[in-house]
Amino acid sequence: MTVKIINQSNNPLPAYATEGSSGMDLRAAINETITLQPLERTLIPTGLFIELPVGVEAQVRPRSGLAIKQGITCLNTPGTIDADYRGEIKVILINLSNEIQSVHNGDRIAQLVIQKVEKISWAPAVELEQTTRNEGGFGSTGKQ
Ligand SMILES: O=c1ccn([C@H]2C[C@H](O)[C@@H](COP(=O)(O)OP(=O)(O)OP(=O)(O)O)O2)c(=O)[nH]1
Ligand SMILES: [Mg+2]
């Protein structure tokens, strides 16, 4: 699948790092370094605008390296880029460490995963098919 993209940043286009990579890293497109206080969140532009076909979404997901090394993650993970969104892809980062963290222009701050999405119609009902699990959840399995 090819997807139209406008890149208003001076960073390279997001790319798969290896043949088997699910995501393409997103880079910060910022003029000045951003500092994040502990628990501070901020919206970081990428300079990227895309045109997804209907039936496809893009997810903005955290990078594990940033999370473990700096305690930085995406607050709304996974972020949803709707097929009909024509605005700039932005990343909501939060600093969950107890130190000030910095983000520089070009830093890889998140990753974009392209996924097919199903659209459904509701069939209103009064009862649902029984299952072994039924209403069990929230740690219901594996108990003696
Ligand atoms: O991490 C994100 C999440 C969303 N978006 C953009 C693309 C998406 O299509 C749009 C709306 O996102 P979402 O549906 O998550 O936000 P909302 O709060 O429901 O806003 P809206 O009412 O505009 O849908 O914002 C981003 O750029 N980055
Ligand atoms: Mg929405």
Short mmCIF file of C-alpha atoms and ligand atoms in Angstrom, two decimals:
data_model
loop_
_atom_site.label_atom_id
_atom_site.label_comp_id
_atom_site.label_asym_id
_atom_site.label_seq_id
_atom_site.Cartn_x
_atom_site.Cartn_y
_atom_site.Cartn_z
CA MET A 1 0.00 0.00 0.00
CA THR A 2 1.30 3.47 -0.75
CA VAL A 3 0.15 6.44 1.29
CA LYS A 4 0.40 10.11 0.32
CA ILE A 5 2.51 12.13 2.73
CA ILE A 6 3.53 15.76 3.05
CA ASN A 7 6.72 16.34 5.01
CA GLN A 8 7.08 19.92 6.22
CA SER A 9 9.96 19.03 8.54
CA ASN A 10 13.65 18.82 7.74
CA ASN A 11 13.69 15.23 9.01
CA PRO A 12 13.70 12.15 6.76
CA LEU A 13 10.39 10.38 6.14
CA PRO A 14 9.51 7.78 8.79
CA ALA A 15 10.90 4.41 7.71
CA TYR A 16 10.88 0.80 8.87
CA ALA A 17 14.22 0.24 10.66
CA THR A 18 14.30 -3.47 9.78
CA GLU A 19 12.43 -5.75 7.41
CA GLY A 20 10.20 -7.01 10.22
CA SER A 21 9.53 -3.71 11.98
CA SER A 22 5.87 -2.98 12.68
CA GLY A 23 6.41 0.71 13.21
CA MET A 24 8.22 3.64 11.64
CA ASP A 25 9.78 6.06 14.07
CA LEU A 26 8.34 9.57 14.25
CA ARG A 27 10.73 12.45 14.79
CA ALA A 28 10.14 15.72 16.61
CA ALA A 29 9.91 18.71 14.25
CA ILE A 30 10.68 21.57 16.62
CA ASN A 31 12.71 24.76 16.37
CA GLU A 32 13.81 24.79 19.97
CA THR A 33 14.61 22.05 22.44
CA ILE A 34 11.63 21.17 24.62
CA THR A 35 12.14 20.40 28.28
CA LEU A 36 9.65 18.35 30.23
CA GLN A 37 9.41 18.61 34.00
CA PRO A 38 8.46 15.43 35.90
CA LEU A 39 4.83 14.57 35.01
CA GLU A 40 4.69 17.40 32.45
CA ARG A 41 2.98 16.58 29.15
CA THR A 42 3.29 18.35 25.84
CA LEU A 43 2.14 18.13 22.23
CA ILE A 44 5.05 17.67 19.83
CA PRO A 45 4.67 18.33 16.09
CA THR A 46 6.16 15.99 13.49
CA GLY A 47 5.71 18.12 10.35
CA LEU A 48 3.94 15.15 8.73
CA PHE A 49 0.52 15.11 7.07
CA ILE A 50 -0.87 11.88 5.58
CA GLU A 51 -3.83 10.68 3.51
CA LEU A 52 -4.86 7.21 4.63
CA PRO A 53 -7.42 5.18 2.68
CA VAL A 54 -10.72 4.54 4.47
CA GLY A 55 -10.43 1.24 6.36
CA VAL A 56 -6.90 2.02 7.52
CA GLU A 57 -5.71 3.83 10.63
CA ALA A 58 -2.34 4.86 11.96
CA GLN A 59 -1.45 4.32 15.60
CA VAL A 60 1.04 6.54 17.42
CA ARG A 61 2.78 4.27 19.90
CA PRO A 62 5.55 4.82 22.46
CA ARG A 63 9.15 3.68 21.91
CA SER A 64 10.34 1.24 24.56
CA GLY A 65 13.86 2.69 24.57
CA LEU A 66 12.61 6.16 25.50
CA ALA A 67 10.35 4.66 28.13
CA ILE A 68 13.04 2.63 29.88
CA LYS A 69 15.91 5.12 29.50
CA GLN A 70 14.11 8.43 30.08
CA GLY A 71 10.65 7.59 31.39
CA ILE A 72 9.07 9.32 28.38
CA THR A 73 5.95 7.79 26.86
CA CYS A 74 2.87 8.72 24.84
CA LEU A 75 0.10 9.76 27.19
CA ASN A 76 -2.77 8.63 24.95
CA THR A 77 -1.23 5.42 23.77
CA PRO A 78 -1.99 4.21 21.22
CA GLY A 79 -2.82 7.55 19.61
CA THR A 80 -5.31 7.22 16.78
CA ILE A 81 -4.82 8.88 13.39
CA ASP A 82 -8.17 8.65 11.60
CA ALA A 83 -8.23 7.95 7.88
CA ASP A 84 -9.97 11.28 7.26
CA TYR A 85 -7.52 13.37 9.35
CA ARG A 86 -5.62 15.86 7.24
CA GLY A 87 -3.94 17.79 10.02
CA GLU A 88 -0.39 17.46 11.25
CA ILE A 89 0.47 14.25 13.09
CA LYS A 90 1.36 15.26 16.63
CA VAL A 91 2.58 13.25 19.59
CA ILE A 92 1.46 13.75 23.19
CA LEU A 93 4.51 12.97 25.30
CA ILE A 94 4.62 12.78 29.08
CA ASN A 95 7.67 12.62 31.32
CA LEU A 96 7.01 9.92 33.90
CA SER A 97 10.53 10.09 35.33
CA ASN A 98 11.44 12.19 38.32
CA GLU A 99 14.01 14.21 36.37
CA ILE A 100 13.77 16.94 33.75
CA GLN A 101 13.92 15.41 30.24
CA SER A 102 14.71 17.12 26.93
CA VAL A 103 13.43 16.55 23.41
CA HIS A 104 15.46 17.91 20.48
CA ASN A 105 14.56 18.47 16.86
CA GLY A 106 14.90 15.18 14.99
CA ASP A 107 14.65 12.98 18.08
CA ARG A 108 12.69 9.79 17.51
CA ILE A 109 9.82 10.26 19.94
CA ALA A 110 7.25 7.61 18.98
CA GLN A 111 6.42 5.14 16.26
CA LEU A 112 3.66 4.96 13.70
CA VAL A 113 1.95 1.62 13.06
CA ILE A 114 -0.45 1.28 10.12
CA GLN A 115 -3.41 -1.03 10.74
CA LYS A 116 -6.54 -2.13 8.94
CA VAL A 117 -9.71 -1.36 10.88
CA GLU A 118 -13.11 -3.03 10.68
CA LYS A 119 -16.22 -0.90 10.63
CA ILE A 120 -19.35 -2.54 11.99
CA SER A 121 -23.07 -1.98 12.31
CA TRP A 122 -24.77 -2.66 15.65
CA ALA A 123 -27.39 -5.41 15.90
CA PRO A 124 -29.33 -4.42 19.06
CA ALA A 125 -30.14 -7.55 21.13
CA VAL A 126 -31.61 -8.59 24.50
CA GLU A 127 -29.26 -11.50 25.17
CA LEU A 128 -25.85 -12.61 24.05
CA GLU A 129 -24.45 -16.08 23.35
CA GLN A 130 -23.11 -17.80 26.51
CA THR A 131 -19.37 -18.58 26.72
CA THR A 132 -17.03 -20.35 29.18
CA ARG A 133 -15.79 -16.93 30.28
CA ASN A 134 -19.19 -15.29 30.31
CA GLU A 135 -18.85 -12.23 32.57
CA GLY A 136 -15.44 -13.19 34.02
CA GLY A 137 -12.69 -10.65 33.56
CA PHE A 138 -10.26 -8.45 35.43
CA GLY A 139 -8.18 -11.36 36.78
CA SER A 140 -10.90 -14.01 36.78
CA THR A 141 -8.77 -16.81 35.28
CA GLY A 142 -6.15 -19.07 36.90
CA LYS A 143 -7.77 -19.11 40.37
CA GLN A 144 -7.81 -22.37 42.39
O1 LIG B 1 -1.68 11.02 19.17
C1 LIG B 1 -2.44 11.58 18.37
C2 LIG B 1 -3.83 11.39 18.43
C3 LIG B 1 -4.63 12.05 17.52
N1 LIG B 1 -4.09 12.88 16.57
C4 LIG B 1 -4.95 13.53 15.58
C5 LIG B 1 -5.34 12.56 14.48
C6 LIG B 1 -6.71 12.12 14.85
O2 LIG B 1 -7.44 11.73 13.70
C7 LIG B 1 -7.25 13.36 15.54
C8 LIG B 1 -8.31 13.08 16.56
O3 LIG B 1 -7.79 12.19 17.51
P1 LIG B 1 -8.73 11.53 18.60
O4 LIG B 1 -9.94 10.97 17.97
O5 LIG B 1 -7.88 10.63 19.42
O6 LIG B 1 -9.06 12.80 19.51
P2 LIG B 1 -10.42 13.37 20.04
O7 LIG B 1 -10.14 13.97 21.34
O8 LIG B 1 -11.50 12.32 19.95
O9 LIG B 1 -10.67 14.54 19.00
P3 LIG B 1 -11.74 14.61 17.82
O10 LIG B 1 -13.01 15.02 18.46
O11 LIG B 1 -11.16 15.64 16.89
O12 LIG B 1 -11.82 13.25 17.16
O13 LIG B 1 -6.14 13.96 16.18
C9 LIG B 1 -2.71 13.05 16.50
O14 LIG B 1 -2.18 13.76 15.64
N2 LIG B 1 -1.94 12.40 17.42
MG MG B 2 -12.03 11.37 18.08
#
